[in-house]
Amino acid sequence: MIEERAASFTKRSIKTSAKLAGLKMVVSMVDLTTLEGKDTPGKVAYLCRKALQPADPKYNVRPAPPCAFIRTW
């Protein structure tokens, strides 16, 4: 029964719109967090750039907001 169920997935195709929706959902869940405490301004800027444009602009998708641990002492 398990083999039949697994085999049934190889016979179906996922529509392009469903693939795109799935990819958008995955990108929206990307965690852009750095908790290293010794991050450089360049690394934080890189995370922010990735948040602004994680993929081709035509896909209109955004990840979760970036988060950086800034040690001030």
PDB file of C-alpha atoms in Angstrom:
ATOM      1  CA  MET A   1       0.000   0.000   0.000  1.00  0.00           C
ATOM      2  CA  ILE A   2       2.792   2.454   0.837  1.00  0.00           C
ATOM      3  CA  GLU A   3       4.591   1.625  -2.402  1.00  0.00           C
ATOM      4  CA  GLU A   4       1.408   2.253  -4.402  1.00  0.00           C
ATOM      5  CA  ARG A   5       0.877   5.609  -2.710  1.00  0.00           C
ATOM      6  CA  ALA A   6       4.491   6.651  -3.328  1.00  0.00           C
ATOM      7  CA  ALA A   7       4.265   5.551  -6.961  1.00  0.00           C
ATOM      8  CA  SER A   8       1.140   7.648  -7.465  1.00  0.00           C
ATOM      9  CA  PHE A   9       3.159  10.804  -6.786  1.00  0.00           C
ATOM     10  CA  THR A  10       5.462  10.072  -9.729  1.00  0.00           C
ATOM     11  CA  LYS A  11       2.492  10.073 -12.100  1.00  0.00           C
ATOM     12  CA  ARG A  12       1.207  13.517 -11.149  1.00  0.00           C
ATOM     13  CA  SER A  13       2.585  16.831 -12.239  1.00  0.00           C
ATOM     14  CA  ILE A  14       2.413  19.989 -10.191  1.00  0.00           C
ATOM     15  CA  LYS A  15       1.061  22.988 -12.056  1.00  0.00           C
ATOM     16  CA  THR A  16       3.392  25.938 -12.535  1.00  0.00           C
ATOM     17  CA  SER A  17       1.138  28.208 -10.475  1.00  0.00           C
ATOM     18  CA  ALA A  18       1.232  25.746  -7.558  1.00  0.00           C
ATOM     19  CA  LYS A  19       5.024  25.496  -7.813  1.00  0.00           C
ATOM     20  CA  LEU A  20       5.343  29.284  -7.779  1.00  0.00           C
ATOM     21  CA  ALA A  21       2.999  29.586  -4.790  1.00  0.00           C
ATOM     22  CA  GLY A  22       5.026  26.948  -2.942  1.00  0.00           C
ATOM     23  CA  LEU A  23       8.316  28.683  -3.698  1.00  0.00           C
ATOM     24  CA  LYS A  24       6.921  32.040  -2.574  1.00  0.00           C
ATOM     25  CA  MET A  25       5.816  30.453   0.683  1.00  0.00           C
ATOM     26  CA  VAL A  26       9.253  28.910   1.241  1.00  0.00           C
ATOM     27  CA  VAL A  27      11.050  32.206   0.593  1.00  0.00           C
ATOM     28  CA  SER A  28       8.660  34.025   2.926  1.00  0.00           C
ATOM     29  CA  MET A  29       9.780  31.654   5.692  1.00  0.00           C
ATOM     30  CA  VAL A  30      13.512  32.200   5.176  1.00  0.00           C
ATOM     31  CA  ASP A  31      15.118  33.254   8.432  1.00  0.00           C
ATOM     32  CA  LEU A  32      17.592  36.088   7.982  1.00  0.00           C
ATOM     33  CA  THR A  33      18.913  36.119  11.532  1.00  0.00           C
ATOM     34  CA  THR A  34      22.417  36.542  12.813  1.00  0.00           C
ATOM     35  CA  LEU A  35      23.019  36.172  16.524  1.00  0.00           C
ATOM     36  CA  GLU A  36      26.782  36.006  16.370  1.00  0.00           C
ATOM     37  CA  GLY A  37      27.340  39.205  18.338  1.00  0.00           C
ATOM     38  CA  LYS A  38      30.500  40.038  16.411  1.00  0.00           C
ATOM     39  CA  ASP A  39      28.867  40.746  13.077  1.00  0.00           C
ATOM     40  CA  THR A  40      30.320  43.381  10.854  1.00  0.00           C
ATOM     41  CA  PRO A  41      28.257  46.207   9.406  1.00  0.00           C
ATOM     42  CA  GLY A  42      28.851  44.555   6.035  1.00  0.00           C
ATOM     43  CA  LYS A  43      27.217  41.294   7.115  1.00  0.00           C
ATOM     44  CA  VAL A  44      24.199  43.125   8.512  1.00  0.00           C
ATOM     45  CA  ALA A  45      23.935  45.155   5.291  1.00  0.00           C
ATOM     46  CA  TYR A  46      24.068  41.908   3.287  1.00  0.00           C
ATOM     47  CA  LEU A  47      21.164  40.467   5.307  1.00  0.00           C
ATOM     48  CA  CYS A  48      19.159  43.620   4.695  1.00  0.00           C
ATOM     49  CA  ARG A  49      19.853  43.481   0.946  1.00  0.00           C
ATOM     50  CA  LYS A  50      18.691  39.850   0.863  1.00  0.00           C
ATOM     51  CA  ALA A  51      15.498  40.867   2.671  1.00  0.00           C
ATOM     52  CA  LEU A  52      14.837  43.628   0.138  1.00  0.00           C
ATOM     53  CA  GLN A  53      15.400  41.390  -2.873  1.00  0.00           C
ATOM     54  CA  PRO A  54      15.609  37.655  -2.061  1.00  0.00           C
ATOM     55  CA  ALA A  55      14.669  36.612  -5.599  1.00  0.00           C
ATOM     56  CA  ASP A  56      13.996  38.063  -9.012  1.00  0.00           C
ATOM     57  CA  PRO A  57      11.751  41.132  -8.549  1.00  0.00           C
ATOM     58  CA  LYS A  58       9.166  39.724 -10.967  1.00  0.00           C
ATOM     59  CA  TYR A  59       8.173  37.147  -8.314  1.00  0.00           C
ATOM     60  CA  ASN A  60       7.167  39.820  -5.777  1.00  0.00           C
ATOM     61  CA  VAL A  61       8.166  37.849  -2.686  1.00  0.00           C
ATOM     62  CA  ARG A  62       9.667  38.897   0.654  1.00  0.00           C
ATOM     63  CA  PRO A  63      11.275  36.852   3.430  1.00  0.00           C
ATOM     64  CA  ALA A  64      10.759  37.442   7.120  1.00  0.00           C
ATOM     65  CA  PRO A  65      12.418  40.637   8.396  1.00  0.00           C
ATOM     66  CA  PRO A  66      16.148  40.397   9.119  1.00  0.00           C
ATOM     67  CA  CYS A  67      17.317  40.297  12.718  1.00  0.00           C
ATOM     68  CA  ALA A  68      20.808  41.056  14.013  1.00  0.00           C
ATOM     69  CA  PHE A  69      22.183  40.894  17.539  1.00  0.00           C
ATOM     70  CA  ILE A  70      24.235  44.026  18.054  1.00  0.00           C
ATOM     71  CA  ARG A  71      26.578  43.904  21.015  1.00  0.00           C
ATOM     72  CA  THR A  72      27.130  47.402  22.334  1.00  0.00           C
ATOM     73  CA  TRP A  73      29.498  46.695  25.220  1.00  0.00           C
TER      74      TRP A  73
END
